[in-house]
mmCIF file of C-alpha atoms and ligand atoms in Angstrom:
data_model
loop_
_atom_site.group_PDB
_atom_site.id
_atom_site.type_symbol
_atom_site.label_atom_id
_atom_site.label_comp_id
_atom_site.label_asym_id
_atom_site.label_seq_id
_atom_site.Cartn_x
_atom_site.Cartn_y
_atom_site.Cartn_z
ATOM 1 C CA UNK A 1 62.149 -7.860 52.009
ATOM 2 C CA UNK A 2 62.125 -7.025 55.697
ATOM 3 C CA UNK A 3 59.969 -4.025 56.520
ATOM 4 C CA UNK A 4 59.988 -1.779 59.568
ATOM 5 C CA UNK A 5 57.447 0.769 60.662
ATOM 6 C CA UNK A 6 55.579 2.327 63.566
ATOM 7 C CA UNK A 7 52.231 1.420 65.111
ATOM 8 C CA UNK A 8 50.231 4.608 64.703
ATOM 9 C CA UNK A 9 51.335 8.138 65.430
ATOM 10 C CA UNK A 10 54.615 8.749 67.253
ATOM 11 C CA UNK A 11 54.950 11.807 69.471
ATOM 12 C CA UNK A 12 57.525 13.324 67.147
ATOM 13 C CA UNK A 13 54.999 13.534 64.283
ATOM 14 C CA UNK A 14 53.456 16.581 65.989
ATOM 15 C CA UNK A 15 56.683 18.542 65.766
ATOM 16 C CA UNK A 16 57.275 17.209 62.263
ATOM 17 C CA UNK A 17 53.946 18.481 61.037
ATOM 18 C CA UNK A 18 52.710 21.079 63.522
ATOM 19 C CA UNK A 19 50.864 23.024 60.866
ATOM 20 C CA UNK A 20 48.654 20.577 59.028
ATOM 21 C CA UNK A 21 48.224 17.579 61.387
ATOM 22 C CA UNK A 22 46.995 15.814 58.281
ATOM 23 C CA UNK A 23 46.572 12.066 58.341
ATOM 24 C CA UNK A 24 49.325 11.614 55.771
ATOM 25 C CA UNK A 25 51.856 13.348 58.065
ATOM 26 C CA UNK A 26 52.470 10.018 59.810
ATOM 27 C CA UNK A 27 53.462 8.523 56.462
ATOM 28 C CA UNK A 28 55.714 11.442 55.508
ATOM 29 C CA UNK A 29 57.357 11.142 58.919
ATOM 30 C CA UNK A 30 57.880 7.381 58.543
ATOM 31 C CA UNK A 31 59.223 7.877 55.031
ATOM 32 C CA UNK A 32 61.676 10.531 56.256
ATOM 33 C CA UNK A 33 63.100 7.921 58.646
ATOM 34 C CA UNK A 34 63.526 5.369 55.833
ATOM 35 C CA UNK A 35 60.657 3.178 57.058
ATOM 36 C CA UNK A 36 58.535 1.080 54.676
ATOM 37 C CA UNK A 37 55.666 -0.155 56.879
ATOM 38 C CA UNK A 38 52.928 1.478 58.931
ATOM 39 C CA UNK A 39 50.205 -0.064 61.081
ATOM 40 C CA UNK A 40 46.984 1.935 61.097
ATOM 41 C CA UNK A 41 45.357 1.835 64.545
ATOM 42 C CA UNK A 42 41.682 0.968 64.843
ATOM 43 C CA UNK A 43 42.058 -0.297 68.410
ATOM 44 C CA UNK A 44 39.167 1.838 69.628
ATOM 45 C CA UNK A 45 36.953 1.239 66.608
ATOM 46 C CA UNK A 46 37.035 1.305 62.820
ATOM 47 C CA UNK A 47 36.254 4.965 62.267
ATOM 48 C CA UNK A 48 38.026 5.731 59.024
ATOM 49 C CA UNK A 49 35.717 6.366 56.066
ATOM 50 C CA UNK A 50 36.146 4.770 52.671
ATOM 51 C CA UNK A 51 37.319 7.963 50.963
ATOM 52 C CA UNK A 52 39.913 8.823 53.641
ATOM 53 C CA UNK A 53 41.147 5.229 53.652
ATOM 54 C CA UNK A 54 41.637 5.287 49.881
ATOM 55 C CA UNK A 55 43.495 8.609 50.014
ATOM 56 C CA UNK A 56 45.692 7.369 52.868
ATOM 57 C CA UNK A 57 46.435 4.190 50.935
ATOM 58 C CA UNK A 58 47.361 6.127 47.800
ATOM 59 C CA UNK A 59 49.886 8.253 49.731
ATOM 60 C CA UNK A 60 51.375 5.143 51.368
ATOM 61 C CA UNK A 61 51.683 3.399 47.997
ATOM 62 C CA UNK A 62 53.391 6.431 46.458
ATOM 63 C CA UNK A 63 56.009 6.241 49.242
ATOM 64 C CA UNK A 64 56.505 2.485 49.045
ATOM 65 C CA UNK A 65 55.000 2.027 52.525
ATOM 66 C CA UNK A 66 53.151 -1.228 53.118
ATOM 67 C CA UNK A 67 50.097 -0.816 55.366
ATOM 68 C CA UNK A 68 48.538 -3.128 57.930
ATOM 69 C CA UNK A 69 45.627 -2.408 60.250
ATOM 70 C CA UNK A 70 45.164 -3.152 63.946
ATOM 71 C CA UNK A 71 41.583 -4.316 64.551
ATOM 72 C CA UNK A 72 39.583 -3.175 67.644
ATOM 73 C CA UNK A 73 40.866 -4.314 71.055
ATOM 74 C CA UNK A 74 37.372 -5.254 72.157
ATOM 75 C CA UNK A 75 37.206 -8.126 69.675
ATOM 76 C CA UNK A 76 37.011 -11.332 71.672
ATOM 77 C CA UNK A 77 37.302 -14.456 69.559
ATOM 78 C CA UNK A 78 36.793 -16.537 72.690
ATOM 79 C CA UNK A 79 33.899 -14.544 74.202
ATOM 80 C CA UNK A 80 31.633 -16.696 76.300
ATOM 81 C CA UNK A 81 28.378 -15.385 74.817
ATOM 82 C CA UNK A 82 27.549 -16.249 71.211
ATOM 83 C CA UNK A 83 26.392 -12.667 70.655
ATOM 84 C CA UNK A 84 29.801 -11.303 71.633
ATOM 85 C CA UNK A 85 31.490 -13.676 69.193
ATOM 86 C CA UNK A 86 29.070 -12.678 66.415
ATOM 87 C CA UNK A 87 29.921 -9.030 67.033
ATOM 88 C CA UNK A 88 33.604 -9.888 66.845
ATOM 89 C CA UNK A 89 33.057 -11.362 63.378
ATOM 90 C CA UNK A 90 31.357 -8.082 62.375
ATOM 91 C CA UNK A 91 34.259 -5.994 63.741
ATOM 92 C CA UNK A 92 36.740 -8.168 61.847
ATOM 93 C CA UNK A 93 34.703 -7.638 58.692
ATOM 94 C CA UNK A 94 34.663 -3.848 59.293
ATOM 95 C CA UNK A 95 38.435 -3.934 59.791
ATOM 96 C CA UNK A 96 38.928 -5.918 56.590
ATOM 97 C CA UNK A 97 36.803 -3.455 54.599
ATOM 98 C CA UNK A 98 38.856 -0.499 55.872
ATOM 99 C CA UNK A 99 42.099 -2.401 55.257
ATOM 100 C CA UNK A 100 41.033 -3.224 51.725
ATOM 101 C CA UNK A 101 40.118 0.410 51.020
ATOM 102 C CA UNK A 102 43.628 1.526 52.025
ATOM 103 C CA UNK A 103 45.374 -1.306 50.212
ATOM 104 C CA UNK A 104 46.429 -3.139 53.385
ATOM 105 C CA UNK A 105 46.295 -6.927 53.276
ATOM 106 C CA UNK A 106 46.887 -7.736 56.958
ATOM 107 C CA UNK A 107 44.663 -7.075 59.966
ATOM 108 C CA UNK A 108 45.970 -7.821 63.453
ATOM 109 C CA UNK A 109 43.460 -9.309 65.881
ATOM 110 C CA UNK A 110 43.652 -10.064 69.619
ATOM 111 C CA UNK A 111 42.468 -13.516 70.641
ATOM 112 C CA UNK A 112 40.538 -12.559 73.777
ATOM 113 C CA UNK A 113 40.789 -13.916 77.289
ATOM 114 C CA UNK A 114 40.324 -17.346 78.715
ATOM 115 C CA UNK A 115 38.028 -15.855 81.377
ATOM 116 C CA UNK A 116 36.397 -18.532 83.479
ATOM 117 C CA UNK A 117 36.805 -21.171 80.780
ATOM 118 C CA UNK A 118 39.576 -23.754 80.698
ATOM 119 C CA UNK A 119 42.116 -22.467 78.137
ATOM 120 C CA UNK A 120 41.487 -25.368 75.791
ATOM 121 C CA UNK A 121 37.754 -24.537 75.632
ATOM 122 C CA UNK A 122 38.454 -20.834 75.098
ATOM 123 C CA UNK A 123 40.784 -21.814 72.284
ATOM 124 C CA UNK A 124 38.183 -23.904 70.509
ATOM 125 C CA UNK A 125 35.673 -21.019 70.727
ATOM 126 C CA UNK A 126 38.316 -18.714 69.263
ATOM 127 C CA UNK A 127 38.960 -21.143 66.399
ATOM 128 C CA UNK A 128 35.267 -21.309 65.632
ATOM 129 C CA UNK A 129 34.992 -17.486 65.572
ATOM 130 C CA UNK A 130 38.045 -17.272 63.320
ATOM 131 C CA UNK A 131 36.537 -19.801 60.930
ATOM 132 C CA UNK A 132 33.303 -17.780 60.800
ATOM 133 C CA UNK A 133 35.332 -14.636 60.171
ATOM 134 C CA UNK A 134 37.085 -16.270 57.223
ATOM 135 C CA UNK A 135 33.714 -17.269 55.765
ATOM 136 C CA UNK A 136 32.405 -13.715 56.253
ATOM 137 C CA UNK A 137 35.443 -12.280 54.444
ATOM 138 C CA UNK A 138 35.069 -14.785 51.600
ATOM 139 C CA UNK A 139 31.383 -13.941 51.234
ATOM 140 C CA UNK A 140 32.307 -10.287 50.688
ATOM 141 C CA UNK A 141 35.155 -10.909 48.293
ATOM 142 C CA UNK A 142 37.705 -10.032 50.978
ATOM 143 C CA UNK A 143 39.374 -13.433 51.145
ATOM 144 C CA UNK A 144 42.723 -11.870 50.214
ATOM 145 C CA UNK A 145 42.839 -9.999 53.548
ATOM 146 C CA UNK A 146 44.962 -11.937 56.030
ATOM 147 C CA UNK A 147 43.792 -12.118 59.634
ATOM 148 C CA UNK A 148 46.824 -12.103 61.952
ATOM 149 C CA UNK A 149 46.125 -13.497 65.458
ATOM 150 C CA UNK A 150 48.535 -11.825 67.895
ATOM 151 C CA UNK A 151 50.565 -13.275 70.761
ATOM 152 C CA UNK A 152 49.382 -11.441 73.884
ATOM 153 C CA UNK A 153 51.313 -10.096 76.874
ATOM 154 C CA UNK A 154 49.071 -10.735 79.865
ATOM 155 C CA UNK A 155 49.202 -14.235 81.295
ATOM 156 C CA UNK A 156 45.401 -14.546 81.560
ATOM 157 C CA UNK A 157 44.937 -13.576 77.903
ATOM 158 C CA UNK A 158 44.557 -16.191 75.243
ATOM 159 C CA UNK A 159 47.511 -15.996 72.887
ATOM 160 C CA UNK A 160 50.719 -17.605 74.076
ATOM 161 C CA UNK A 161 52.943 -18.827 71.244
ATOM 162 C CA UNK A 162 51.391 -22.300 71.101
ATOM 163 C CA UNK A 163 47.850 -20.944 71.187
ATOM 164 C CA UNK A 164 48.559 -18.589 68.291
ATOM 165 C CA UNK A 165 50.148 -21.443 66.344
ATOM 166 C CA UNK A 166 47.033 -23.493 67.001
ATOM 167 C CA UNK A 167 44.724 -20.658 65.882
ATOM 168 C CA UNK A 168 46.726 -20.198 62.671
ATOM 169 C CA UNK A 169 46.626 -23.913 61.921
ATOM 170 C CA UNK A 170 42.978 -23.808 60.837
ATOM 171 C CA UNK A 171 43.651 -22.003 57.555
ATOM 172 C CA UNK A 172 46.787 -21.232 55.554
ATOM 173 C CA UNK A 173 45.708 -17.623 55.078
ATOM 174 C CA UNK A 174 46.059 -16.897 58.796
ATOM 175 C CA UNK A 175 49.421 -15.252 59.472
ATOM 176 C CA UNK A 176 50.706 -15.112 63.047
ATOM 177 C CA UNK A 177 51.456 -11.700 64.531
ATOM 178 C CA UNK A 178 54.382 -12.543 66.785
ATOM 179 C CA UNK A 179 54.610 -9.809 69.399
ATOM 180 C CA UNK A 180 58.055 -10.468 70.867
ATOM 181 C CA UNK A 181 57.554 -7.930 73.671
ATOM 182 C CA UNK A 182 54.349 -9.697 74.690
ATOM 183 C CA UNK A 183 55.995 -13.134 74.563
ATOM 184 C CA UNK A 184 58.859 -11.877 76.706
ATOM 185 C CA UNK A 185 56.455 -10.266 79.192
ATOM 186 C CA UNK A 186 54.187 -13.269 79.645
ATOM 187 C CA UNK A 187 57.187 -15.590 80.071
ATOM 188 C CA UNK A 188 58.812 -13.128 82.523
ATOM 189 C CA UNK A 189 61.863 -12.409 80.403
ATOM 190 C CA UNK A 190 62.559 -15.602 78.453
ATOM 191 C CA UNK A 191 63.853 -13.783 75.371
ATOM 192 C CA UNK A 192 67.386 -12.471 75.602
ATOM 193 C CA UNK A 193 69.902 -14.526 73.642
ATOM 194 C CA UNK A 194 70.019 -15.409 69.967
ATOM 195 C CA UNK A 195 69.111 -19.004 70.785
ATOM 196 C CA UNK A 196 65.995 -17.840 72.670
ATOM 197 C CA UNK A 197 64.750 -16.052 69.549
ATOM 198 C CA UNK A 198 65.887 -18.902 67.281
ATOM 199 C CA UNK A 199 63.686 -21.285 69.273
ATOM 200 C CA UNK A 200 60.650 -19.076 68.561
ATOM 201 C CA UNK A 201 61.438 -18.869 64.830
ATOM 202 C CA UNK A 202 62.019 -22.634 64.642
ATOM 203 C CA UNK A 203 58.766 -23.303 66.446
ATOM 204 C CA UNK A 204 56.803 -21.186 63.957
ATOM 205 C CA UNK A 205 58.330 -23.150 61.093
ATOM 206 C CA UNK A 206 57.641 -26.498 62.775
ATOM 207 C CA UNK A 207 53.998 -25.582 63.342
ATOM 208 C CA UNK A 208 53.075 -23.578 60.259
ATOM 209 C CA UNK A 209 55.692 -24.381 57.625
ATOM 210 C CA UNK A 210 58.387 -22.408 55.865
ATOM 211 C CA UNK A 211 56.228 -19.866 54.020
ATOM 212 C CA UNK A 212 54.547 -18.419 57.091
ATOM 213 C CA UNK A 213 57.746 -18.720 59.144
ATOM 214 C CA UNK A 214 59.433 -16.513 56.546
ATOM 215 C CA UNK A 215 56.747 -13.852 56.059
ATOM 216 C CA UNK A 216 55.066 -13.536 59.422
ATOM 217 C CA UNK A 217 53.919 -10.258 60.946
ATOM 218 C CA UNK A 218 55.685 -9.012 64.064
ATOM 219 C CA UNK A 219 55.282 -6.443 66.804
ATOM 220 C CA UNK A 220 58.286 -5.397 68.821
ATOM 221 C CA UNK A 221 58.616 -3.251 71.918
ATOM 222 C CA UNK A 222 60.191 -3.416 75.336
ATOM 223 C CA UNK A 223 57.525 -4.083 77.925
ATOM 224 C CA UNK A 224 57.450 -3.861 81.715
ATOM 225 C CA UNK A 225 55.946 -6.963 83.322
ATOM 226 C CA UNK A 226 54.991 -8.361 86.695
ATOM 227 C CA UNK A 227 55.425 -11.911 87.915
ATOM 228 C CA UNK A 228 51.726 -12.333 88.520
ATOM 229 C CA UNK A 229 50.157 -10.798 85.434
ATOM 230 C CA UNK A 230 52.779 -10.526 82.703
ATOM 231 C CA UNK A 231 52.512 -7.333 80.606
ATOM 232 C CA UNK A 232 52.223 -4.106 82.571
ATOM 233 C CA UNK A 233 53.117 -1.299 80.150
ATOM 234 C CA UNK A 234 54.941 -0.561 76.938
ATOM 235 C CA UNK A 235 58.332 1.141 77.313
ATOM 236 C CA UNK A 236 60.756 2.634 74.792
ATOM 237 C CA UNK A 237 64.107 1.356 73.563
ATOM 238 C CA UNK A 238 65.704 3.527 76.272
ATOM 239 C CA UNK A 239 64.711 0.746 78.724
ATOM 240 C CA UNK A 240 67.570 -1.476 79.874
ATOM 241 C CA UNK A 241 65.727 -3.464 82.533
ATOM 242 C CA UNK A 242 62.918 -5.477 80.943
ATOM 243 C CA UNK A 243 63.709 -6.041 77.291
ATOM 244 C CA UNK A 244 63.610 -7.980 75.090
ATOM 245 C CA UNK A 245 66.671 -6.817 73.151
ATOM 246 C CA UNK A 246 66.097 -6.533 69.415
ATOM 247 C CA UNK A 247 69.706 -6.982 68.307
ATOM 248 C CA UNK A 248 69.880 -10.824 68.460
ATOM 249 C CA UNK A 249 66.603 -11.081 66.532
ATOM 250 C CA UNK A 250 67.803 -8.681 63.836
ATOM 251 C CA UNK A 251 70.936 -10.775 63.370
ATOM 252 C CA UNK A 252 68.861 -13.948 63.000
ATOM 253 C CA UNK A 253 66.406 -12.370 60.557
ATOM 254 C CA UNK A 254 69.371 -11.269 58.410
ATOM 255 C CA UNK A 255 71.101 -14.657 58.641
ATOM 256 C CA UNK A 256 67.946 -16.552 57.736
ATOM 257 C CA UNK A 257 66.964 -14.106 55.014
ATOM 258 C CA UNK A 258 63.430 -13.734 56.369
ATOM 259 C CA UNK A 259 60.848 -11.270 54.995
ATOM 260 C CA UNK A 260 59.169 -10.284 58.257
ATOM 261 C CA UNK A 261 57.214 -7.035 58.711
ATOM 262 C CA UNK A 262 58.213 -5.480 62.059
ATOM 263 C CA UNK A 263 55.855 -2.971 63.616
ATOM 264 C CA UNK A 264 57.328 -1.135 66.596
ATOM 265 C CA UNK A 265 54.949 -0.383 69.451
ATOM 266 C CA UNK A 266 57.234 1.646 71.713
ATOM 267 C CA UNK A 267 55.401 4.162 73.915
ATOM 268 C CA UNK A 268 55.651 7.369 71.892
ATOM 269 C CA UNK A 269 58.947 6.718 70.099
ATOM 270 C CA UNK A 270 57.698 3.941 67.839
ATOM 271 C CA UNK A 271 58.924 5.527 64.588
ATOM 272 C CA UNK A 272 62.409 6.319 65.925
ATOM 273 C CA UNK A 273 62.688 2.876 67.525
ATOM 274 C CA UNK A 274 61.548 1.192 64.291
ATOM 275 C CA UNK A 275 64.337 3.111 62.554
ATOM 276 C CA UNK A 276 66.799 1.856 65.192
ATOM 277 C CA UNK A 277 65.745 -1.733 64.485
ATOM 278 C CA UNK A 278 66.126 -1.142 60.757
ATOM 279 C CA UNK A 279 69.638 0.306 61.198
ATOM 280 C CA UNK A 280 70.590 -2.719 63.280
ATOM 281 C CA UNK A 281 69.135 -5.127 60.701
ATOM 282 C CA UNK A 282 70.887 -3.284 57.865
ATOM 283 C CA UNK A 283 74.235 -3.614 59.647
ATOM 284 C CA UNK A 284 73.780 -7.373 59.918
ATOM 285 C CA UNK A 285 72.351 -7.903 56.438
ATOM 286 C CA UNK A 286 75.299 -5.993 54.916
ATOM 287 C CA UNK A 287 77.609 -8.486 56.577
ATOM 288 C CA UNK A 288 75.739 -11.640 55.468
HETATM 289 ZN ZN1 ZN B 301 47.817 -5.722 69.521
#
C-alpha cells in the first residue's frame, strides 16, 4: 500500500493539542487527517529514550501508522577523517536502536558532502562507511533495520540520483530515500511532467530492480533553489513557482501500483500537504 505522512511536528499540531503537547499528539493529528506514516525527527541527535520510543511505537501501531526515523544531519558517510566516519557509524547505530524500539524499520541518512574530494572518491568513502554500518547493525541484531540513503538538494552535497543508486547497490537491504524536492532543486527544476517523474522511477528499477523500485522511501516538498547552489529552503504546497508538482507523480504511482512511503517535508504544513498528496493519489487510484 502507498503510505503518506508528515516529517515531524506540523504547526497545526499545537492548535490540535494545545493542552497536553504530548508526544503522541503528532500521531493523533496525523491519524485525524487519514495519514498512515510518520517520520520521527532525530536530525539534531537521537535523544529519545527507550521507554518513550516504545510507548510512541505502541500508539503508532494502534493507529495503523508506520514509523520511520530521520537520522542526525551531522552524519557524514563521506567525511574526510576516519574518526568522523567512525562516529557516523555510531550515530547510525544509535538511530537504528531508537527506530527498533519504536517499531520503525527504516532510518533515513544523508550521504555527506564531497568537500575537497573528487566526487568519485567521496562516494567510495561513503560506500565503505555504509558497509561498516551494516556490519555494526548485524552485530547488534539490528540487521532488519533498513538504512535509506537520501537524495540531497544542494549541488555540492553527495547524493544525486546516480550517487544514491550507487550507494544502494552495495547491499539489497539499502532502500533509497528519493527526495523529489531535492532532486528538482539540484537539477534546477527538471521535474515537472509525468515523463520527467517516469524517468526517475524507471532509473530506480534499472539500477536496483523491481522490488526496491516498488517499495522505496520518498520525501516530497516544494523547494526554493538557486542556480549556483541548488536547494535554498523548503516551501509549502502553496508555492507555484519552484515545484515540483506532486500530481503527475501521484498518477504514476497509482498507474504502476507502487507501494511507496511518502513523507512530506513542507515547511510547517507537512501533515496537511501529506493529506493533499493522499487525496490526489486516491483520486487517481480510484480511476485505475
Ligand atoms: Zn533528510
